[in-house]
Structure formats: structure tokens, C-alpha cells
Short mmCIF file of C-alpha atoms in Angstrom, two decimals:
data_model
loop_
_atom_site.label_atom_id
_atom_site.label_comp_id
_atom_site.label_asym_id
_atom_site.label_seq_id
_atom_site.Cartn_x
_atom_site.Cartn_y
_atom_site.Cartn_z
CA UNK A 1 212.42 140.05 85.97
CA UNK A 2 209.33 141.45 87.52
CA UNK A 3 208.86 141.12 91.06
CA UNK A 4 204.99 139.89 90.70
CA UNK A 5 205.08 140.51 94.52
CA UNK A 6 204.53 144.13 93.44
CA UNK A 7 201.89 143.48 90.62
CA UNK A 8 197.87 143.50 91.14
CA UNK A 9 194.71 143.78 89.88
CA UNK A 10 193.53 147.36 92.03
CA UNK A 11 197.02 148.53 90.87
CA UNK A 12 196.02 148.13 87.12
CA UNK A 13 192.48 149.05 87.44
CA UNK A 14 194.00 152.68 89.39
CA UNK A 15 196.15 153.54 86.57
CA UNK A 16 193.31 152.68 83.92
CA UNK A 17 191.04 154.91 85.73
CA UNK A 18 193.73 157.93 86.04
CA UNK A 19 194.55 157.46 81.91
CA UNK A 20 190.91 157.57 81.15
CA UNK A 21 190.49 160.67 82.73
CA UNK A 22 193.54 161.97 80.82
CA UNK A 23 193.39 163.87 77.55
CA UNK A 24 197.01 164.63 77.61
CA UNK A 25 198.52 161.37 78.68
CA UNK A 26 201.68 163.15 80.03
CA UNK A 27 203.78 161.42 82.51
CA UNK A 28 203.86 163.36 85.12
CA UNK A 29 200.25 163.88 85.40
CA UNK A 30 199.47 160.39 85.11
CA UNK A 31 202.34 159.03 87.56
CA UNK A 32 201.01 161.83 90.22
CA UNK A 33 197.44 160.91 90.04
CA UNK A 34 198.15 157.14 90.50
CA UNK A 35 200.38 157.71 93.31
CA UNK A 36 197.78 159.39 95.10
CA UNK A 37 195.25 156.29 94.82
CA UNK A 38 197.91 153.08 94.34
CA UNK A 39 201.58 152.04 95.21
CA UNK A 40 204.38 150.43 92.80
CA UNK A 41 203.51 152.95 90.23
CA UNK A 42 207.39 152.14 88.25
CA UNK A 43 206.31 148.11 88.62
CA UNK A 44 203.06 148.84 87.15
CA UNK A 45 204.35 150.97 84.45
CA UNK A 46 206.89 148.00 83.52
CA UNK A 47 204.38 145.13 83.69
CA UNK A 48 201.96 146.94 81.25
CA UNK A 49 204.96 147.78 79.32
CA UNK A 50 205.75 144.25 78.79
CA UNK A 51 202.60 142.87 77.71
CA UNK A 52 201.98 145.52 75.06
CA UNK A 53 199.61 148.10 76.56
CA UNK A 54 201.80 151.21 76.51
CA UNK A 55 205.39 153.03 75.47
CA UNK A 56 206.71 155.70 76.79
CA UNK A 57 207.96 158.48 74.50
CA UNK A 58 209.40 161.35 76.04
CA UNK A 59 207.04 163.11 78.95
CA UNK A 60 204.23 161.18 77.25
CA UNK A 61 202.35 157.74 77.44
CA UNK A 62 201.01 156.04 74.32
CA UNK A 63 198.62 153.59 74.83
CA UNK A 64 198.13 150.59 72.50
CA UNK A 65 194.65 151.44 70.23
CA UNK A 66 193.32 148.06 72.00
CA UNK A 67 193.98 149.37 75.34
CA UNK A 68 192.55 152.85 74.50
CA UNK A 69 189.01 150.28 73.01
CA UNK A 70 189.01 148.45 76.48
CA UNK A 71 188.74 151.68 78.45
CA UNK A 72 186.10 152.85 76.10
CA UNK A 73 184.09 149.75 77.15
CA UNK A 74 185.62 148.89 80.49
CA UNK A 75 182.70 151.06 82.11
CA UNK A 76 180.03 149.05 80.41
CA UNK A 77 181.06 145.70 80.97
CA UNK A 78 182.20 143.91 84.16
CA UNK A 79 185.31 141.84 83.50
CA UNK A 80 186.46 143.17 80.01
CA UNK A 81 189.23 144.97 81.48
CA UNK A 82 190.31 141.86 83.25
CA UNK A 83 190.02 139.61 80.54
CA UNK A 84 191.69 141.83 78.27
CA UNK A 85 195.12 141.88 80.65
CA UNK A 86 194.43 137.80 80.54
CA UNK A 87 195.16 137.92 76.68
CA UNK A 88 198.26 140.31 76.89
CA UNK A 89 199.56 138.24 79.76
CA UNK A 90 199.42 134.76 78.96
CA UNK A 91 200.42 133.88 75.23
CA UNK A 92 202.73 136.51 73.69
CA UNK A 93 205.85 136.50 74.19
CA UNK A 94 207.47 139.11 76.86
CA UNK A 95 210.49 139.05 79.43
CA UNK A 96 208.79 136.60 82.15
CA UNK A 97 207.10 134.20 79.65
CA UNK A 98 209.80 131.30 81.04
CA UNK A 99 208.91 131.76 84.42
CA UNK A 100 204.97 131.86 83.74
CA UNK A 101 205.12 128.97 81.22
CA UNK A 102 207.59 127.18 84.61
CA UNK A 103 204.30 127.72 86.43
CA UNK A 104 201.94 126.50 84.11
CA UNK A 105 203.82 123.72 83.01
CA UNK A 106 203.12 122.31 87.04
CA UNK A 107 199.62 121.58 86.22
CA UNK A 108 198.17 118.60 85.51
CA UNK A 109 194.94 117.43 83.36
CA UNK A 110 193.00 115.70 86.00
CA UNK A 111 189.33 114.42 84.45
CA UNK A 112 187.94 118.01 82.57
CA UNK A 113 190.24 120.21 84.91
CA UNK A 114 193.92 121.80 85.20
CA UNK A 115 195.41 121.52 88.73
CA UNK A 116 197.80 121.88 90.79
CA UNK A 117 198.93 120.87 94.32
CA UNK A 118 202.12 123.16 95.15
CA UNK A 119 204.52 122.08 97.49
CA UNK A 120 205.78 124.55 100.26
CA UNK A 121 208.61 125.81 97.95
CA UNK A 122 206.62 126.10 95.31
CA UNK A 123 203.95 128.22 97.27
CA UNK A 124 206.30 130.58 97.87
CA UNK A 125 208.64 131.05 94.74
CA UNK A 126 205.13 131.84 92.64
CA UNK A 127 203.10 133.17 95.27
CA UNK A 128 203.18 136.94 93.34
CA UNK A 129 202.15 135.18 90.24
CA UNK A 130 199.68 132.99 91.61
CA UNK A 131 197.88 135.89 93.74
CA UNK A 132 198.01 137.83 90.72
CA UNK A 133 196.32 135.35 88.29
CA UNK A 134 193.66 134.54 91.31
CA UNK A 135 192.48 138.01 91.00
CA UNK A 136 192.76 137.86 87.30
CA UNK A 137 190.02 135.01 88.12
CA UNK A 138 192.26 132.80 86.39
CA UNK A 139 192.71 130.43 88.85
CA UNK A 140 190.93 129.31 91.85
CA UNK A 141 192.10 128.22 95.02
CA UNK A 142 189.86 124.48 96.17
CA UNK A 143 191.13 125.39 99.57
CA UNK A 144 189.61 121.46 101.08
CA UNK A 145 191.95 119.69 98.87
CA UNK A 146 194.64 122.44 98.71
CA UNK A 147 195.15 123.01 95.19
CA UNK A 148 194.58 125.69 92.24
CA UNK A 149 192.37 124.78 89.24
CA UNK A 150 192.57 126.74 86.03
CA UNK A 151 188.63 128.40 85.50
CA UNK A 152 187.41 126.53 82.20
CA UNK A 153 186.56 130.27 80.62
CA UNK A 154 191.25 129.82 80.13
CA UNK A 155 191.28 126.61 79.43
CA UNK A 156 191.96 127.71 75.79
CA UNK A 157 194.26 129.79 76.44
CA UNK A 158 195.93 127.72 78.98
CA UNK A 159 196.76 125.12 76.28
CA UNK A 160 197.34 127.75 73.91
CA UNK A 161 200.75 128.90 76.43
CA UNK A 162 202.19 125.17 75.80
CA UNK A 163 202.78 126.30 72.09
CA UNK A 164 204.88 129.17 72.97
CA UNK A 165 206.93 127.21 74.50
CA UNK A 166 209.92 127.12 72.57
CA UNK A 167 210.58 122.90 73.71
CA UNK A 168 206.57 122.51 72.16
CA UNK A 169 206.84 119.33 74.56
CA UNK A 170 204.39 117.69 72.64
CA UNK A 171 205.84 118.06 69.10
CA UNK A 172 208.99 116.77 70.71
CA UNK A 173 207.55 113.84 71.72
CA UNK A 174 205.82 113.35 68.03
CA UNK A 175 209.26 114.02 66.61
CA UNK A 176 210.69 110.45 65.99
CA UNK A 177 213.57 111.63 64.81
CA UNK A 178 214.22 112.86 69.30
CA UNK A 179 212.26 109.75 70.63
CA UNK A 180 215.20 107.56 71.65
CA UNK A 181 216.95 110.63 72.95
CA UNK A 182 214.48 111.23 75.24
CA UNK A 183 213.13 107.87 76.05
CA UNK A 184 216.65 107.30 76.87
CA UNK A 185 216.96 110.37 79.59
CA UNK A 186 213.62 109.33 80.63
CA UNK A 187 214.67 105.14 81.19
CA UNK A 188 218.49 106.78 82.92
CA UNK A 189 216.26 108.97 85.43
CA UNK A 190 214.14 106.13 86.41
CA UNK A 191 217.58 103.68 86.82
CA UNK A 192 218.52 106.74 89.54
CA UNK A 193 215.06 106.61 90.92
CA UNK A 194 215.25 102.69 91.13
CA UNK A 195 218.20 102.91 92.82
CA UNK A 196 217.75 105.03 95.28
CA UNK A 197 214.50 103.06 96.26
CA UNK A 198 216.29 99.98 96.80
CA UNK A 199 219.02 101.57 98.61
CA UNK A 200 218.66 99.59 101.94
CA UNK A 201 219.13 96.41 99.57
CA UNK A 202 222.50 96.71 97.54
CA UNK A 203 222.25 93.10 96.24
CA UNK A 204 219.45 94.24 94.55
CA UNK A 205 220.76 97.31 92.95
CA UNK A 206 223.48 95.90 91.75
CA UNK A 207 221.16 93.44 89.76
CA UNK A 208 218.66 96.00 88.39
CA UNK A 209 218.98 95.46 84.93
CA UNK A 210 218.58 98.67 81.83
CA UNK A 211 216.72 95.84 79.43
CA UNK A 212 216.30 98.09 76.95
CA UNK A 213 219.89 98.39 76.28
CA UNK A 214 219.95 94.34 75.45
CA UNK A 215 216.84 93.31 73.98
CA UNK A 216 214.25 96.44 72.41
CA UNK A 217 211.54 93.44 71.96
CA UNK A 218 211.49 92.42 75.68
CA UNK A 219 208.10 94.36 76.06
CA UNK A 220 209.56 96.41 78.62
CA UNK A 221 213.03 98.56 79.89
CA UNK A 222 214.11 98.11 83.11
CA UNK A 223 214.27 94.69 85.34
CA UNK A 224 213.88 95.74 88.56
CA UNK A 225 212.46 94.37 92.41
CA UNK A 226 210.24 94.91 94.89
CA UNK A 227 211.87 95.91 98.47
CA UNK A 228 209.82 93.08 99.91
CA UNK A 229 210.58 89.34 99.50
CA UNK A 230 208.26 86.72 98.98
CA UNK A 231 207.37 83.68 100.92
CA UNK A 232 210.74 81.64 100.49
CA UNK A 233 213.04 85.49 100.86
CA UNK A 234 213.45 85.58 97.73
CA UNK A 235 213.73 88.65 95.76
CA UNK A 236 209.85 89.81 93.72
CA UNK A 237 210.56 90.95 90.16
CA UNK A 238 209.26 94.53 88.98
CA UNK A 239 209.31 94.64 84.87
CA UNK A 240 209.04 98.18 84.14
CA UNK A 241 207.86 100.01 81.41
CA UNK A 242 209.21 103.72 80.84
CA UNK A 243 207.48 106.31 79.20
CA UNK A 244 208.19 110.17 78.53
CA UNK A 245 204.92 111.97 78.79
CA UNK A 246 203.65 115.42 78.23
CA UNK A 247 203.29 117.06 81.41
CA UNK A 248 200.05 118.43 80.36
CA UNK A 249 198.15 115.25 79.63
CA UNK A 250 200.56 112.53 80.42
CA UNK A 251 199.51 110.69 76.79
CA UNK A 252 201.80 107.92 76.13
CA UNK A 253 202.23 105.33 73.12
CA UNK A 254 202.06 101.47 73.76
CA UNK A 255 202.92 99.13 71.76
CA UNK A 256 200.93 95.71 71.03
CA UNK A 257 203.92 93.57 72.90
CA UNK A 258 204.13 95.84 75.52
CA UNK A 259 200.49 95.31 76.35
CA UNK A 260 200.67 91.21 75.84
CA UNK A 261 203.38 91.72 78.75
CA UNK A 262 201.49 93.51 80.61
CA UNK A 263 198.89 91.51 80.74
CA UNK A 264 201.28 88.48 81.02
CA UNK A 265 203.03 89.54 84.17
CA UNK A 266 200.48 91.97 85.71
CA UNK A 267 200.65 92.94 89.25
CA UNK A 268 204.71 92.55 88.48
CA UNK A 269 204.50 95.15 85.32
CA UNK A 270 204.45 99.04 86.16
CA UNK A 271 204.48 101.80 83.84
CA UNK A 272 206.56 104.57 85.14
CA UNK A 273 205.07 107.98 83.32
CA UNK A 274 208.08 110.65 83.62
CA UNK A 275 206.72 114.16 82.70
CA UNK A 276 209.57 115.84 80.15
CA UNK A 277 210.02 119.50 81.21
CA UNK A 278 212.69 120.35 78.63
CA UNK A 279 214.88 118.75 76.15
CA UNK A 280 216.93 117.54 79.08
CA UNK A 281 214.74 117.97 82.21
CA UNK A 282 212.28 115.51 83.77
CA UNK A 283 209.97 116.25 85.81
CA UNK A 284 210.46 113.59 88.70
CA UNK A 285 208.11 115.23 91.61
CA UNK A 286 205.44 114.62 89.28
CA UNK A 287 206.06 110.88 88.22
CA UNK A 288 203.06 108.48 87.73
CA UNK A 289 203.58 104.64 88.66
CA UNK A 290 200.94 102.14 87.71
CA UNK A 291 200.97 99.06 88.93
CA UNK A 292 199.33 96.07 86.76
CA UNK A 293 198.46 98.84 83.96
CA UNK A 294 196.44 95.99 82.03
CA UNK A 295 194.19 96.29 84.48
CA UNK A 296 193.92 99.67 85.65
CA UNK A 297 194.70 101.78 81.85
CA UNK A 298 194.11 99.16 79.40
CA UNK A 299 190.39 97.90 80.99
CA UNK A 300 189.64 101.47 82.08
CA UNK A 301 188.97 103.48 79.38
CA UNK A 302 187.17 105.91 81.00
CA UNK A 303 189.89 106.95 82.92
CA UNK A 304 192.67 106.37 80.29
CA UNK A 305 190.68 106.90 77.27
CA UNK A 306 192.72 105.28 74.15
CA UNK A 307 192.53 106.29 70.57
CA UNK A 308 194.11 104.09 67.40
CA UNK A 309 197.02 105.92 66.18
CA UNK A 310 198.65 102.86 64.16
CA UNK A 311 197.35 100.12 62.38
CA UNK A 312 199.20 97.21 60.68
CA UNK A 313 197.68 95.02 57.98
CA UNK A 314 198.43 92.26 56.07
CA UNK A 315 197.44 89.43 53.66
#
């Protein structure tokens, strides 16, 4: 794959400027006259390759009759060359779309915004990538709460990415034909996750119950417990409710019972929102737990907006 380490904006803009000034496109010429003003000339080359701009035939470079429009107006207008690369990078497909749809897909739809806060890892195992769409003045860096924020001029095209994805995460999750399947892997991570949480109490692990498994109208899928005890030591009950969520906007369905338990056992209900990544994957860094969700999704529908997608009726 391409090292994005070795990718920029100046590099793109210098070997624009040397092809516009030359008639004969040749090779030679062009790869001399960039290496006088920019370095990674073979990266460059490959990356503009990739997303369509060019092929090389012989001693000669043939550019793409888009490209050879945007130069023609690149002069003119500030940011059409840039926002032409945009379009060629993010959508189509090419040899690093997994790795930039990997990046993407960390992101999360936070009130009218795309963020995301990268740990130190990921910092540095997208750090080409990132620097590279900063200077495409796709994303921004909010440098007091240490995150990057897609600009809203991409957030278009930004959603647009998710349906190249070859999972389509949020088809899968309309697909009812893959919804125990992955409600399933989604209730078995959240067992491990339970588990590990209550680790420093094994008589409570061992009675953490998969209620899913035994009764499908119990309004909820795992029996669970606090790792505090109440008053008299004994052990506090957590019902929890699991759901598999789009990592992009972390909708979810809930059912009618579901909410009557909810608002039944409240600050003892959680919903546990696991982000699916792939058709096997979960996203666990990323996992949302609500406490008493009647109160703070169903009463807040500003925050959670809801919208009817089912209605029952009957005489």
C-alpha cells in the first residue's frame, strides 16, 4: 500500500504545475522538472495513479480529460484543484480504500458533526493519512478537545464512503435475514466485556446470565451486576439490553417491551450500543453504555431523536 507518510498536498500541486507547463507530457521531462521543486516524485506518481488522474504509456503521461479541465481552471479558482483530488480520493474504489474507509469508519456523529478522538496508536498508524486529508481541508484538528472533525463542505461525501464499503454496515443491520447473527456476536462480546468487569468478583460471573438464550420476551439479554453491593452486601442487578449499532450514527431499534422494562427497572436497565465494524468485528473501544435509558434516550429526544418505523394495529 501507499506509504501516505510520503503523500502531500505541495507534492501534488508541484507536479500539476510542471504538467501544465508541458505540451509533450513525456516522462522524463516531467519527472526532472518535479524533482527539481518536490521529493517522492515515484509516490506521487503512484497515488495519482490510483485515484484515476493519469497512466503511463511508454515515455509518456496521459492525463485523465478531468484532470487536464482542473488545470485549465486551477489558476482561476482557489481550491478546485484540491477539491477535485477530494472526489478521486474518497469514494471510488482504488488499492487503499480498506485502510481509508478503517479510518473513517472511527468517527462518530456527535450533534451536526463527524469526530474523532484518536488514541496514541491510532495517532500514529494514520498520521500520513490524517496530515494528508488536513491539508486537503478535509478535516480539522479542535486541538482544546483533541479531536478531528470532518468540514461540513464532505459531509456528503463522507457518508457517501460508508456505501463503498463492501459490509454496507447499515444494510446489514436492515437485513433481517443477518439480525440474529449479529445481535448474537454483539450479546457474546458484551458476556466477555461483563466478565472481565466483574473479574475481582467470581461469584458474580459465574451467575451472569445470557437471557436471551432462555426467554426472547424478557425485555432484555443479559442478567448481569453491579461491582458494588447494596446496603445488606448483597449483590445490585444490571438488566442489560444489547444492541448492534452503526458506527456512524449508532441508530438502534427498540421494541415496545423493551421500553416498558426500561422504564420498569430504570437506574438497573442499561443499553449497551456495540458499534459493528464488519460482519464479524465489533467495535468495543467505541461502546456506548446508558444507564436508565428511559430517562436519558426515551425522554430526550433532542438528543436521541426517534422516528416510527413500525406500527401495529388492531380491531
Amino acid at each position: 500500500m501507499i506509504d501516505f507518510e510520503k503523500i502531500s498536498l505541495t507534492q501534488i500541486i508541484a507536479f500539476s504545475e510542471v504538467v501544465k507547463a508541458s505540451s509533450l507530457k513525456e516522462k522524463e521531462f516531467v519527472e526532472a522538472g518535479y524533482k527539481k521543486i518536490a521529493a517522492n516524485y515515484d509516490t506521487t506518481i503512484t497515488f495519482l495513479t490510483e485515484i484515476g488522474l493519469l497512466v503511463m504509456r511508454g515515455d509518456k503521461i496521459i492525463l485523465h480529460d478531468s484532470y487536464i479541465s482542473c488545470l485549465a481552471k486551477w489558476q482561476q479558482s482557489n481550491g478546485v484543484l484540491q477539491n477535485y483530488i477530494v472526489r478521486k480520493f474518497i469514494g471510488p474504489k482504488h488499492s487503499f480504500s480498506e485502510y481509508l474507509i478503517d479510518f473513517f469508519a472511527l468517527f462518530r456523529n456527535v450533534g451536526d458533526s463527524y469526530e474523532f478522538k484518536p488514541t496514541i496508536s491510532q495517532r500514529l498508524k494514520y498520521s500520513g493519512l490524517r496530515n494528508l486529508l488536513m491539508e486537503l481541508e478535509v478535516l480539522r484538528l479542535d486541538k482544546n478537545k483533541k479531536k478531528y472533525v470532518v468540514a461540513k463542505d464532505y459531509f456528503r461525501l463522507f457518508a457517501r464512503l460508508n456505501k463503498y464499503n463492501h459490509l454496507s454496515i447499515d444494510g446489514y443491520l436492515e437485513n433481517l435475514k443477518n439480525k440474529e447473527l449479529i445481535g448474537n456476536l454483539a450479546e457474546m462480546e458484551i458476556l466477555k466485556y461483563e466478565k472481565a468487569r466483574l473479574a475481582n468478583f467470581p461469584q458474580l460471573v459465574k451467575a451472569i446470565e445470557h437471557i436471551s438464550r432462555l426467554n426472547v420476551a424478557a425485555g432484555y439479554d443479559i442478567k448481569s451486576y453491579e461491582d458494588v453491593f447494596d446496603k445488606h452486601e448483597k449483590p445490585i442487578l444490571r438488566y442489560i439490553e444489547v444492541k448492534a449499532v452503526s458506527p456512524w450514527n449508532f441508530r438502534f431499534y427498540w421494541t415496545r417491551n423493551e421500553i416498558e422494562k426500561a422504564e420498569s427497572y430504570r437506574s438497573n436497565y442499561y443499553l449497551y450500543l456495540v458499534p459493528l465494524i464488519s460482519k464479524n468485528k465489533c467495535d468495543m473501544k467505541s461502546l456506548k453504555i446508558i444507564r436508565d435509558p428511559y430517562l436519558h434516550i426515551y425522554k430526550k429526544t433532542k438528543a436521541w431523536p426517534r422516528r416510527i418505523e413500525l406500527m401495529t394495529f388492531s380491531q
